[in-house]
């Protein structure tokens, strides 16, 4: 066991899979010599060689296309998109090609590509370094979508993702790279050091894709979270004294609907939280699923706490960010009746 | 009506439109002897001229000439002629079947047969093909069973794509023929990734990708050129300039020069070739494949040809270009040209060609009959309905199992 | 008044706006000389000139980018994307640029671009000529998303869209170009001729963006539909003898939530129908909205009838398509309790 | 550890990495007299050489030479020097303010000042600029108030972008300076659309767009070249090759030749120019602008320069390139070069430069003070919080009104 932050945990997952399988390689903008703008690939080129950690041209569509071709030819490429906000130029290659290749060729061809990309705000990154586009990808059949919230999960899920034969979009909530951010920008930054999920085995291990985790058992209301919002909601629950059951979805697609339904059927109330904009976000799917599975159990409308339907504004970052207060208000709302 | 601006915009135009008389004499066609053949490992910047010129082997009288003559044995030429002829007859048959309602759609490659056939001949079976919908000749040259191709087109119970794809969007894993995408150009940059993987693994296989001149406007082509150049991937990047993209003339996509020139911006060897000359296409492909295999990296090839028929079964070309413009095409018909060449060399005759066509037609009839015995698009049998949910993922997740169950209720 | 099909209605809208405003021009693949693969721009180049109806290179991103630049320079470009399935190469220009330009520049710059694109299946088009990607765009703040279901609306909404100063994605359900398709592929094709919504004024008129229409009043259950599914649901309701209230949303964003909520609060039951894949589709947002607005009125879970979560399969088109039977079953389900 | 492949992949490398001695003597730098100046309406295919060569005016001794010398009046040269100096000082000031926590982020253009300044001087005020984040010189040359630029960077109550954008992503409508996007390269093809609209309306305004050499890999650059070429749009397509894209050397993006050559694939006049020479940049821009205004269409310009500082306040360049590599850059410092040129012509002196810098520093201090009086990023005042919901649409739809209301509760 070692104490790792999320960057180190991701780095460790990459290092280990590269060590174990020569078919694994990394590619992306600034990932090679420099080790990535967030340092997730630091040291990997030096260790595994220039041929396995490739600095690429700034062309996200080209990166994903190259990864698809590599995947078809037997490799397991891990492509980094420098910020999730910059994944859109690759959208056609991801949606029309990567996601559908196995289906359209009836299994003759497939590309086991993992696309890693830092997402989320709270780092004063303005509207093009803060987005959470997961809801766009969960609507695309053929993709799995993963978003860990802590170092331990990050490593185990990334190894699973790389070993998985399906294409996976692996979002990294960058606000939690260095510590579990609880949504209060005025508090001193916490580190992963000492956090139970910051204790990470140095060796190989996996966490299955498609399994949610219960962050905190409870009976009053179910709070569905993932990514950064796991920690914000955890703090909000703590502060509120509400006996909420909190779930960290970890994998958004395929969703662990069983875990979700079981919890809501027990608590009979539900709050859905994410940082992405509200309309048409992944939260809408969660609401729809929960009301389909648990309608007869529900005692109050399911609440959504999300980013507003505007781009992420630079100056008003903390008014945009769905912080503890809004989560507490939503839980109270769900409990009111 | 409101005032009108006095526009100064330049609008790219078609050379000819319906009711105009096509006259392609403005094309500069060098003679086969005019174009030198460099060593296949020549520095790209010493052979730029090949992008502006045109490699030809068969001259206007269909005699093989010049440095690029690949000196193929007659047996191979005859095989090339056979597969080109088969391709044409196959297209005619499936087109007719579409008109009879047996296929939902079809795309012919008439007039362009030399490209796929010669290129398949010049490559090795371990080389990976990333085609568009107009390279059915690759399959025929690599020996794909006619029945299998037809089953693929009618989505029946023996369709290796389980009824999921439109006709013409083939896939053939054992033949190293990549699943054809409905989205234009995406395969071009994927092929580069495939080739990078081959080089990374230290293998000798190369990739070969095709794209239409119209589709070359898509980003994927730029990325293919750039990545191929950056990593010197062993890949052939073939641009098929058949003059038309549905109704849009190549002038809209080309930027007032040759397409081949675009490769020079990435310091790639870039060669324009008479795409209706099987010998020239073979020679250029062979040159590029050898270069790639020797570690010389990618080559960009513009194959200059003409789309003789409509874009697909969905359109009528007479609405946007002169009727029978093909007959004014100065580079002729690739099948007729090779046939003439072989006849002139006393290796073939009109009778033999007729006989060949007769035999191939029989084969096609038989294959079609067999294909239909496995089911038709309209009435099946198809794959079992539940297979619709397979292959979205390697293993079916719960939500799809639920949906499959719901459908079956 | 004239009898028009949807293609003619769209053509008429384009013709009239070009006539009225020299700043309107059309661009796209094959839209010029040929008049578009679905003929929506037929005759416009001949009438308005080569400079106003531009055949473009096959580069959807380039088309949208050019339209943005034109829009910034005072024009009102109408860009055609030949099939909605091919809108993804333009995704970055649409999402990062077109949708956000006004916001990021605080109103200094904006581009009043209309993007027209045929969507939906049922034409044996296979997986790349059948998609309904509206749910990807309704999640993008800054875009309006419109989908008419008939010639009358198509014309009025398109004129509104072109005159609107916000960017609009205008999806055309191509299965209804020639007639109101009721979901039964074995029935003889119907034409718009004689259909009340096929009666279209030849003159200028508009239909406001953001207003739903009631297709059929009723009291038993609210059926939310748009595009092709309007006609399928209408026939299903007819066949079922259920006194359903059917709404044609017409505009998906901004949604006419008032009309939706009013209806569901009355009927107390709701079925959401669309052709797009289910997970994360626009229907999820509708469910979420309805359960938020009408939770206390609902007497049964909201049902979703959608395409399956697979690409559109060529051979099994009619098993994929959410036809009348599935809609009837869903209504019954909603009424069961 | 498992077996390793014997990779044959080619990996593009940086010329030099930390702890290596940079030596750029391999660069071929023609002398100003070596490069002919064609008529600005010359056929593109007659002037291809300009893409392989490099237009220079100031020679190694900073004397103006050759056919491209624009013969600018001294007053304009002095103005150019003034604005370049201001740009550098402005950058230094804002960089320091970022280090003090007053800005969230900042991007300098140190070493590249000649580009934006000379190009702004060579264009007309009605011409539309589509810049990247590294052309702040355009704003300074067009007379944007320092205070306004600073307010934009600290998102305060006077920020014309209402606190929505990162520092360096300016917008200035009245100055015809387009809103800078955080997404690389997107503006390049938009500029072509703007120029097409200008031509369509019959106007004389031209557009000018910039992109970094790293970003030139994005699709938008390809589309810009293609659309500009197809419709002969009056647009200047400027590629700023400052050798680095964050940590990635230009070798990864360039394809082993010049960037300018890429324009030849579209038959565009394509010119490589010494980007650290205000006179050369001015001359080339003027040539291209004149061509565009006369109906000669687009020009592709590679501006050859060096990014003297880190990519932004977020990185440390010493981690990926030799410390002080800039000092080995053979094309020097644009400010120093113009200064030397003017001193040699007895039009300027070191003292005057010092005096200028002193005055400008005062102006900057004063402007910063004023800017802060309108609010700071951390403490405000900002725009009213409710403005966060403005401008998503022209008119606020109900769901946003509801959300605004919810936020205010
Ligand atoms: C991304 C995308 N955009 C548009 C289309 C529609 N489309 C299909 S074929 C075609 C024309 C292609 O022309 P070209 O590349 O010259 O190939 P050719 O048909 O001549 O072989 C178009 C526009 C598509 N399939 N994919
Ligand atoms: C689409 C997109 N991808 C990636 C980034 C992240 N990024 C910001 S600047 C930069 C490097 C750009 O280099 P270059 O184009 O050479 O411009 P320079 O910084 O040298 O002026 C990168 C990769 C981005 N902003 N947008
Ligand atoms: Mg073509
Ligand atoms: Mg750079």
CSV table of N, CA and C and ligand atoms in Angstrom, one decimal, chain D residues 112 133-134 211-215 240-246 248 250 307 311, ligand 4:
chain,number,residue,atom,x,y,z
D,112,UNK,N,7.5,37.2,-30.2
D,112,UNK,CA,6.6,37.2,-31.4
D,112,UNK,C,5.9,38.5,-31.6
D,133,UNK,N,-4.8,33.3,-28.9
D,133,UNK,CA,-4.6,33.9,-27.6
D,133,UNK,C,-3.2,34.6,-27.6
D,134,UNK,N,-2.4,34.5,-28.7
D,134,UNK,CA,-1.1,35.1,-28.6
D,134,UNK,C,-0.9,36.3,-29.5
D,211,UNK,N,-3.2,31.1,-36.5
D,211,UNK,CA,-3.2,29.8,-35.9
D,211,UNK,C,-1.8,29.4,-35.5
D,212,UNK,N,-1.6,28.7,-34.4
D,212,UNK,CA,-0.3,28.2,-34.1
D,212,UNK,C,0.1,27.0,-34.9
D,213,UNK,N,1.4,26.8,-35.0
D,213,UNK,CA,1.9,25.7,-35.8
D,213,UNK,C,1.4,24.4,-35.2
D,214,UNK,N,1.3,24.3,-33.9
D,214,UNK,CA,0.8,23.1,-33.3
D,214,UNK,C,-0.6,22.9,-33.6
D,215,UNK,N,-1.4,23.9,-33.5
D,215,UNK,CA,-2.8,23.9,-33.7
D,215,UNK,C,-3.2,23.6,-35.2
D,240,UNK,N,1.4,30.8,-37.3
D,240,UNK,CA,2.6,31.3,-36.5
D,240,UNK,C,3.4,30.1,-36.0
D,241,UNK,N,4.5,29.9,-36.7
D,241,UNK,CA,5.4,28.8,-36.3
D,241,UNK,C,6.4,29.3,-35.3
D,242,UNK,N,6.0,29.1,-34.0
D,242,UNK,CA,6.9,29.6,-32.9
D,242,UNK,C,7.7,28.4,-32.3
D,243,UNK,N,7.8,27.3,-33.1
D,243,UNK,CA,8.6,26.1,-32.8
D,243,UNK,C,8.0,25.2,-31.7
D,244,UNK,N,7.2,25.7,-30.9
D,244,UNK,CA,6.7,24.9,-29.8
D,244,UNK,C,5.2,25.0,-29.6
D,245,UNK,N,4.6,23.9,-29.2
D,245,UNK,CA,3.2,23.8,-28.9
D,245,UNK,C,3.2,23.2,-27.5
D,246,UNK,N,3.0,24.0,-26.5
D,246,UNK,CA,3.3,23.6,-25.1
D,246,UNK,C,4.7,22.9,-25.1
D,248,UNK,N,5.5,20.3,-27.1
D,248,UNK,CA,5.7,19.5,-28.3
D,248,UNK,C,6.4,20.4,-29.4
D,250,UNK,N,7.8,21.6,-33.1
D,250,UNK,CA,7.1,21.7,-34.4
D,250,UNK,C,7.3,20.5,-35.3
D,307,UNK,N,8.9,30.9,-29.6
D,307,UNK,CA,8.1,31.3,-28.4
D,307,UNK,C,9.1,31.4,-27.3
D,311,UNK,N,4.7,28.3,-22.3
D,311,UNK,CA,3.5,28.3,-23.1
D,311,UNK,C,2.5,29.3,-22.4
E,4,LIG,MG1,3.4,27.1,-31.4
